[in-house]
Amino acid sequence: MTDPTSDAFAAAPAIRLRRDLGELVRLADWAGALARRQPQRLAFALDLCLEEAVSNIVKYGVRAAGDPPEIVVTLLEHDEGVALRIEDEGEAFDPTRAAAPTLPATIEDAAVGGLGVFLMRKFATQIRYERIGRRNRLTLGFAPR
Amino acid sequence: MDLSTEELDGGVTSIVLVGRLDIAGAGAIDLRFSALTGSRKAVVVDLAQVSFLASMGIRTLVTGAKAVRGHGGKMVLLSPEENVEKALKTAGIDALIPIHHDRAAAIAAVMG
C-alpha cells in the first residue's frame, strides 16, 4: 500500500464509536464531512467500506469482558487519495482472507446477505489487515481514479 | 429513507425510494417493502433518488424480489445512480433483478 506512515495517522482526524449499529449514522456523517472535497466515486466507496467494516465488527467481533468497547476509525487524506484505519479489540477477523461468496444464479437461489466483505474488497483500492496484540487493524486505501 | 408508492395502469406498482439505503435506511423501510412485495405481482422499484446502497440495502431488494417471484410476479429496478448501479452489479444483482433506465421499458418488463 502507498503507505501513509503511522505518524500521519496519529495526526489525522479520528472518531470513537460504541459497538452499536446506531453509531453508523454518526460515522457516515463524520466521514462524509471530511471527504466532501473528494470525487463522488471515492466518497461512495469510503462510505460503503465504513458501513460494511464497522457493522461486521459490531455484529461478529465478540469481545471478552474487560476489552475496550470502542471502535476507532481514523481518516487520512493525502496526495494520492484517502486512507482509513479501523481498529477494535474484538475477535481476530481478517476480511482479506474471507472466502468470496458465490454469486447466485437465480433469485430463488440467492442466499440473502453475506455480501458485505465482498463489496468492501471490491470498492477499496487497497486493503490490509494486521493483528497487533489483541487489536484488529484494518487499513483501507482509496485512490481518486 | 422514504418510501412511497404509486399504483399504475395494468396492475403495476411503482415503489419510489428516497435517501440512503444503508443499515438505518433498510431498517426504516423493510416492513413496508416486504408487505408490498409480498402482495404485488408487478413491481418497479425506482432507485433514482437513492444516494447510497450497501449490503443491507441489497438484502432488502433481493428479499423483495424473491417474495414477488414467489407468487409468480416480476420486479425490476429503475434508474439507479452510477455508484449505486456499480454496487448492484458488483454484487451480481443485475443478473437476478433486471435494471432499467427507461421507465416505460421497466413498466413493460413487469407487465410481460
CSV table of C-alpha atoms in Angstrom, one decimal:
chain,number,residue,atom,x,y,z
A,1,MET,CA,0.0,0.0,0.0
A,2,THR,CA,1.3,3.5,-0.7
A,3,ASP,CA,1.8,3.7,2.9
A,4,PRO,CA,0.7,6.6,5.0
A,5,THR,CA,3.0,6.4,7.9
A,6,SER,CA,1.8,5.7,11.4
A,7,ASP,CA,2.8,9.2,12.3
A,8,ALA,CA,0.4,10.6,9.6
A,9,PHE,CA,-2.4,8.5,11.1
A,10,ALA,CA,-1.6,9.8,14.6
A,11,ALA,CA,-2.3,13.3,13.4
A,12,ALA,CA,-5.4,12.5,11.4
A,13,PRO,CA,-9.0,13.0,12.5
A,14,ALA,CA,-10.4,10.1,14.4
A,15,ILE,CA,-13.8,9.1,15.8
A,16,ARG,CA,-14.5,6.7,18.6
A,17,LEU,CA,-17.6,4.6,18.2
A,18,ARG,CA,-19.6,2.4,20.6
A,19,ARG,CA,-20.3,-1.2,19.4
A,20,ASP,CA,-23.8,-0.3,18.3
A,21,LEU,CA,-25.2,-0.2,14.7
A,22,GLY,CA,-26.9,3.1,15.6
A,23,GLU,CA,-23.4,4.6,15.6
A,24,LEU,CA,-23.2,4.1,11.8
A,25,VAL,CA,-25.2,7.2,11.1
A,26,ARG,CA,-22.8,9.4,13.1
A,27,LEU,CA,-19.9,7.7,11.4
A,28,ALA,CA,-21.3,8.3,7.9
A,29,ASP,CA,-21.9,12.0,8.7
A,30,TRP,CA,-18.4,12.4,10.1
A,31,ALA,CA,-16.7,10.7,7.1
A,32,GLY,CA,-18.9,12.5,4.6
A,33,ALA,CA,-18.0,15.9,6.0
A,34,LEU,CA,-14.3,15.0,6.0
A,35,ALA,CA,-14.4,13.6,2.5
A,36,ARG,CA,-16.6,16.4,1.0
A,37,ARG,CA,-13.8,17.6,-1.4
A,38,GLN,CA,-13.2,14.1,-2.7
A,39,PRO,CA,-14.7,12.8,-6.0
A,40,GLN,CA,-18.1,11.3,-5.6
A,41,ARG,CA,-17.0,7.9,-6.6
A,42,LEU,CA,-14.3,7.9,-3.9
A,43,ALA,CA,-16.7,9.3,-1.3
A,44,PHE,CA,-19.2,6.5,-2.1
A,45,ALA,CA,-16.5,3.8,-1.8
A,46,LEU,CA,-15.4,5.2,1.5
A,47,ASP,CA,-19.0,5.3,2.8
A,48,LEU,CA,-19.7,1.7,1.7
A,49,CYS,CA,-16.5,0.3,3.2
A,50,LEU,CA,-17.0,2.1,6.5
A,51,GLU,CA,-20.6,0.7,6.8
A,52,GLU,CA,-19.5,-2.9,5.9
A,53,ALA,CA,-16.4,-3.0,8.1
A,54,VAL,CA,-17.8,-1.4,11.2
A,55,SER,CA,-21.1,-3.3,11.0
A,56,ASN,CA,-19.1,-6.5,10.8
A,57,ILE,CA,-17.2,-5.6,13.9
A,58,VAL,CA,-20.4,-4.7,15.8
A,59,LYS,CA,-22.2,-7.9,14.7
A,60,TYR,CA,-19.4,-10.5,14.8
A,61,GLY,CA,-16.5,-9.1,16.7
A,62,VAL,CA,-17.4,-10.7,20.0
A,63,ARG,CA,-15.1,-9.5,22.7
A,64,ALA,CA,-14.1,-10.6,26.2
A,65,ALA,CA,-15.2,-8.8,29.3
A,66,GLY,CA,-12.8,-6.1,30.1
A,67,ASP,CA,-11.9,-5.4,26.4
A,68,PRO,CA,-12.3,-1.7,25.4
A,69,PRO,CA,-15.8,-1.4,23.9
A,70,GLU,CA,-14.8,1.1,21.3
A,71,ILE,CA,-14.1,1.0,17.6
A,72,VAL,CA,-11.7,3.7,16.5
A,73,VAL,CA,-11.8,5.0,12.9
A,74,THR,CA,-9.1,7.3,11.6
A,75,LEU,CA,-9.5,9.1,8.2
A,76,LEU,CA,-6.4,10.4,6.5
A,77,GLU,CA,-6.5,12.5,3.3
A,78,HIS,CA,-3.2,12.5,1.4
A,79,ASP,CA,-1.8,13.3,-2.0
A,80,GLU,CA,-2.9,10.1,-3.6
A,81,GLY,CA,-6.4,9.8,-2.1
A,82,VAL,CA,-7.8,8.7,1.3
A,83,ALA,CA,-6.7,6.1,3.8
A,84,LEU,CA,-8.9,4.7,6.5
A,85,ARG,CA,-7.8,2.8,9.6
A,86,ILE,CA,-10.3,0.9,11.6
A,87,GLU,CA,-9.3,-0.6,15.0
A,88,ASP,CA,-11.0,-2.7,17.6
A,89,GLU,CA,-10.1,-5.2,20.2
A,90,GLY,CA,-12.7,-7.9,19.4
A,91,GLU,CA,-12.2,-11.4,18.0
A,92,ALA,CA,-9.5,-11.6,15.3
A,93,PHE,CA,-11.1,-11.4,11.9
A,94,ASP,CA,-9.2,-11.0,8.6
A,95,PRO,CA,-11.6,-9.8,5.9
A,96,THR,CA,-8.9,-10.0,3.3
A,97,ARG,CA,-8.9,-13.8,3.8
A,98,ALA,CA,-12.7,-14.4,4.0
A,99,ALA,CA,-13.9,-16.5,1.1
A,100,ALA,CA,-15.6,-14.7,-1.7
A,101,PRO,CA,-19.3,-15.5,-1.8
A,102,THR,CA,-20.6,-17.5,-4.8
A,103,LEU,CA,-22.9,-15.1,-6.5
A,104,PRO,CA,-26.2,-16.8,-7.0
A,105,ALA,CA,-27.6,-17.5,-10.5
A,106,THR,CA,-31.2,-17.0,-9.7
A,107,ILE,CA,-33.4,-15.2,-7.2
A,108,GLU,CA,-34.6,-18.5,-5.9
A,109,ASP,CA,-31.0,-19.5,-5.0
A,110,ALA,CA,-30.0,-16.1,-3.7
A,111,ALA,CA,-28.7,-16.5,-0.2
A,112,VAL,CA,-29.7,-13.2,1.3
A,113,GLY,CA,-26.7,-11.3,2.7
A,114,GLY,CA,-23.1,-12.3,3.1
A,115,LEU,CA,-22.0,-9.6,0.6
A,116,GLY,CA,-20.5,-7.0,2.9
A,117,VAL,CA,-16.9,-8.1,3.0
A,118,PHE,CA,-17.0,-8.9,-0.7
A,119,LEU,CA,-18.2,-5.4,-1.6
A,120,MET,CA,-15.6,-3.9,0.7
A,121,ARG,CA,-12.8,-5.7,-1.1
A,122,LYS,CA,-14.2,-4.6,-4.5
A,123,PHE,CA,-14.7,-0.9,-3.6
A,124,ALA,CA,-11.4,-0.3,-1.7
A,125,THR,CA,-8.3,0.3,-3.9
A,126,GLN,CA,-6.1,-1.4,-1.3
A,127,ILE,CA,-6.8,-3.4,1.9
A,128,ARG,CA,-4.6,-4.7,4.6
A,129,TYR,CA,-5.3,-6.5,7.8
A,130,GLU,CA,-3.0,-6.7,10.8
A,131,ARG,CA,-3.5,-8.3,14.2
A,132,ILE,CA,-1.4,-6.4,16.7
A,133,GLY,CA,-1.6,-8.0,20.1
A,134,ARG,CA,-5.3,-8.1,20.9
A,135,ARG,CA,-6.1,-5.4,18.3
A,136,ASN,CA,-7.5,-5.8,14.8
A,137,ARG,CA,-6.3,-3.1,12.5
A,138,LEU,CA,-7.8,-2.8,9.0
A,139,THR,CA,-6.2,-0.2,6.7
A,140,LEU,CA,-8.1,0.7,3.5
A,141,GLY,CA,-6.8,2.8,0.7
A,142,PHE,CA,-8.9,4.7,-1.8
A,143,ALA,CA,-7.4,6.3,-5.0
A,144,PRO,CA,-9.3,9.1,-6.8
A,145,ARG,CA,-9.1,7.3,-10.2
B,1,MET,CA,-35.1,6.8,3.9
B,2,ASP,CA,-38.6,7.4,2.5
B,3,LEU,CA,-40.8,5.0,0.6
B,4,SER,CA,-43.8,6.0,-1.4
B,5,THR,CA,-45.9,4.0,-3.8
B,6,GLU,CA,-47.9,4.8,-7.0
B,7,GLU,CA,-50.4,2.4,-8.5
B,8,LEU,CA,-50.1,2.5,-12.3
B,9,ASP,CA,-52.3,1.1,-15.1
B,10,GLY,CA,-52.1,-2.6,-15.7
B,11,GLY,CA,-51.7,-3.5,-12.1
B,12,VAL,CA,-48.2,-2.2,-11.8
B,13,THR,CA,-47.0,-0.8,-8.5
B,14,SER,CA,-44.1,1.7,-8.5
B,15,ILE,CA,-42.2,1.8,-5.2
B,16,VAL,CA,-40.2,5.0,-5.0
B,17,LEU,CA,-37.3,5.0,-2.5
B,18,VAL,CA,-35.6,8.3,-1.5
B,19,GLY,CA,-32.4,8.6,0.6
B,20,ARG,CA,-29.7,6.3,1.9
B,21,LEU,CA,-30.3,2.6,1.6
B,22,ASP,CA,-27.8,1.8,4.4
B,23,ILE,CA,-28.5,-0.2,7.5
B,24,ALA,CA,-30.6,2.5,9.0
B,25,GLY,CA,-32.4,3.1,5.7
B,26,ALA,CA,-33.1,-0.6,5.1
B,27,GLY,CA,-34.4,-0.9,8.7
B,28,ALA,CA,-36.7,2.1,8.1
B,29,ILE,CA,-38.4,0.6,5.1
B,30,ASP,CA,-38.1,-3.2,5.5
B,31,LEU,CA,-41.6,-3.8,6.9
B,32,ARG,CA,-43.4,-1.8,4.3
B,33,PHE,CA,-41.2,-3.0,1.5
B,34,SER,CA,-41.8,-6.7,2.4
B,35,ALA,CA,-45.6,-6.1,2.8
B,36,LEU,CA,-45.7,-4.6,-0.7
B,37,THR,CA,-43.5,-7.2,-2.4
B,38,GLY,CA,-45.4,-9.9,-0.6
B,39,SER,CA,-48.7,-8.8,-2.2
B,40,ARG,CA,-47.9,-7.2,-5.5
B,41,LYS,CA,-47.3,-9.0,-8.8
B,42,ALA,CA,-45.7,-6.3,-11.0
B,43,VAL,CA,-43.3,-4.1,-9.1
B,44,VAL,CA,-41.0,-1.3,-10.4
B,45,VAL,CA,-38.6,-0.1,-7.7
B,46,ASP,CA,-37.5,3.4,-8.6
B,47,LEU,CA,-33.9,4.0,-7.3
B,48,ALA,CA,-33.3,7.3,-9.0
B,49,GLN,CA,-33.2,9.2,-5.7
B,50,VAL,CA,-31.3,6.6,-3.7
B,51,SER,CA,-27.9,8.2,-3.0
B,52,PHE,CA,-26.2,5.2,-1.2
B,53,LEU,CA,-26.5,1.4,-1.2
B,54,ALA,CA,-24.6,-1.2,0.8
B,55,SER,CA,-25.1,-4.9,1.6
B,56,MET,CA,-28.1,-4.5,3.9
B,57,GLY,CA,-29.9,-2.5,1.3
B,58,ILE,CA,-29.1,-5.1,-1.3
B,59,ARG,CA,-30.5,-7.7,1.1
B,60,THR,CA,-33.8,-5.7,1.3
B,61,LEU,CA,-34.0,-5.6,-2.6
B,62,VAL,CA,-33.2,-9.3,-3.0
B,63,THR,CA,-35.7,-10.4,-0.3
B,64,GLY,CA,-38.4,-8.3,-2.0
B,65,ALA,CA,-37.6,-9.7,-5.4
B,66,LYS,CA,-37.8,-13.3,-4.0
B,67,ALA,CA,-41.2,-12.5,-2.5
B,68,VAL,CA,-42.5,-11.1,-5.8
B,69,ARG,CA,-41.1,-14.1,-7.7
B,70,GLY,CA,-42.5,-16.5,-5.1
B,71,HIS,CA,-46.1,-15.6,-6.0
B,72,GLY,CA,-45.4,-15.6,-9.7
B,73,GLY,CA,-44.7,-11.9,-10.2
B,74,LYS,CA,-41.9,-9.7,-11.6
B,75,MET,CA,-39.8,-7.0,-10.1
B,76,VAL,CA,-37.3,-4.7,-11.8
B,77,LEU,CA,-35.1,-1.8,-10.7
B,78,LEU,CA,-35.3,1.6,-12.3
B,79,SER,CA,-32.6,4.3,-12.8
B,80,PRO,CA,-30.0,3.6,-10.1
B,81,GLU,CA,-27.4,6.4,-9.8
B,82,GLU,CA,-24.0,5.4,-11.2
B,83,ASN,CA,-22.4,4.4,-7.9
B,84,VAL,CA,-25.5,2.6,-6.7
B,85,GLU,CA,-25.6,0.6,-10.0
B,86,LYS,CA,-21.9,-0.3,-9.5
B,87,ALA,CA,-22.7,-1.8,-6.1
B,88,LEU,CA,-25.6,-3.7,-7.6
B,89,LYS,CA,-23.5,-5.0,-10.5
B,90,THR,CA,-20.5,-5.9,-8.3
B,91,ALA,CA,-22.9,-8.0,-6.2
B,92,GLY,CA,-24.2,-9.7,-9.3
B,93,ILE,CA,-27.7,-8.4,-8.6
B,94,ASP,CA,-28.3,-7.2,-12.2
B,95,ALA,CA,-28.4,-10.9,-13.2
B,96,LEU,CA,-31.2,-11.5,-10.7
B,97,ILE,CA,-33.2,-8.4,-10.8
B,98,PRO,CA,-33.2,-6.6,-14.1
B,99,ILE,CA,-32.0,-2.9,-14.1
B,100,HIS,CA,-33.8,-0.5,-16.5
B,101,HIS,CA,-33.0,3.2,-17.1
B,102,ASP,CA,-36.2,3.8,-19.1
B,103,ARG,CA,-39.5,4.0,-17.1
B,104,ALA,CA,-41.7,2.8,-19.9
B,105,ALA,CA,-39.4,-0.2,-20.5
B,106,ALA,CA,-39.4,-1.0,-16.8
B,107,ILE,CA,-43.2,-1.0,-16.7
B,108,ALA,CA,-43.4,-3.1,-19.8
B,109,ALA,CA,-40.9,-5.6,-18.4
B,110,VAL,CA,-43.0,-6.3,-15.3
B,111,MET,CA,-46.3,-6.5,-17.2
B,112,GLY,CA,-45.0,-9.0,-19.7
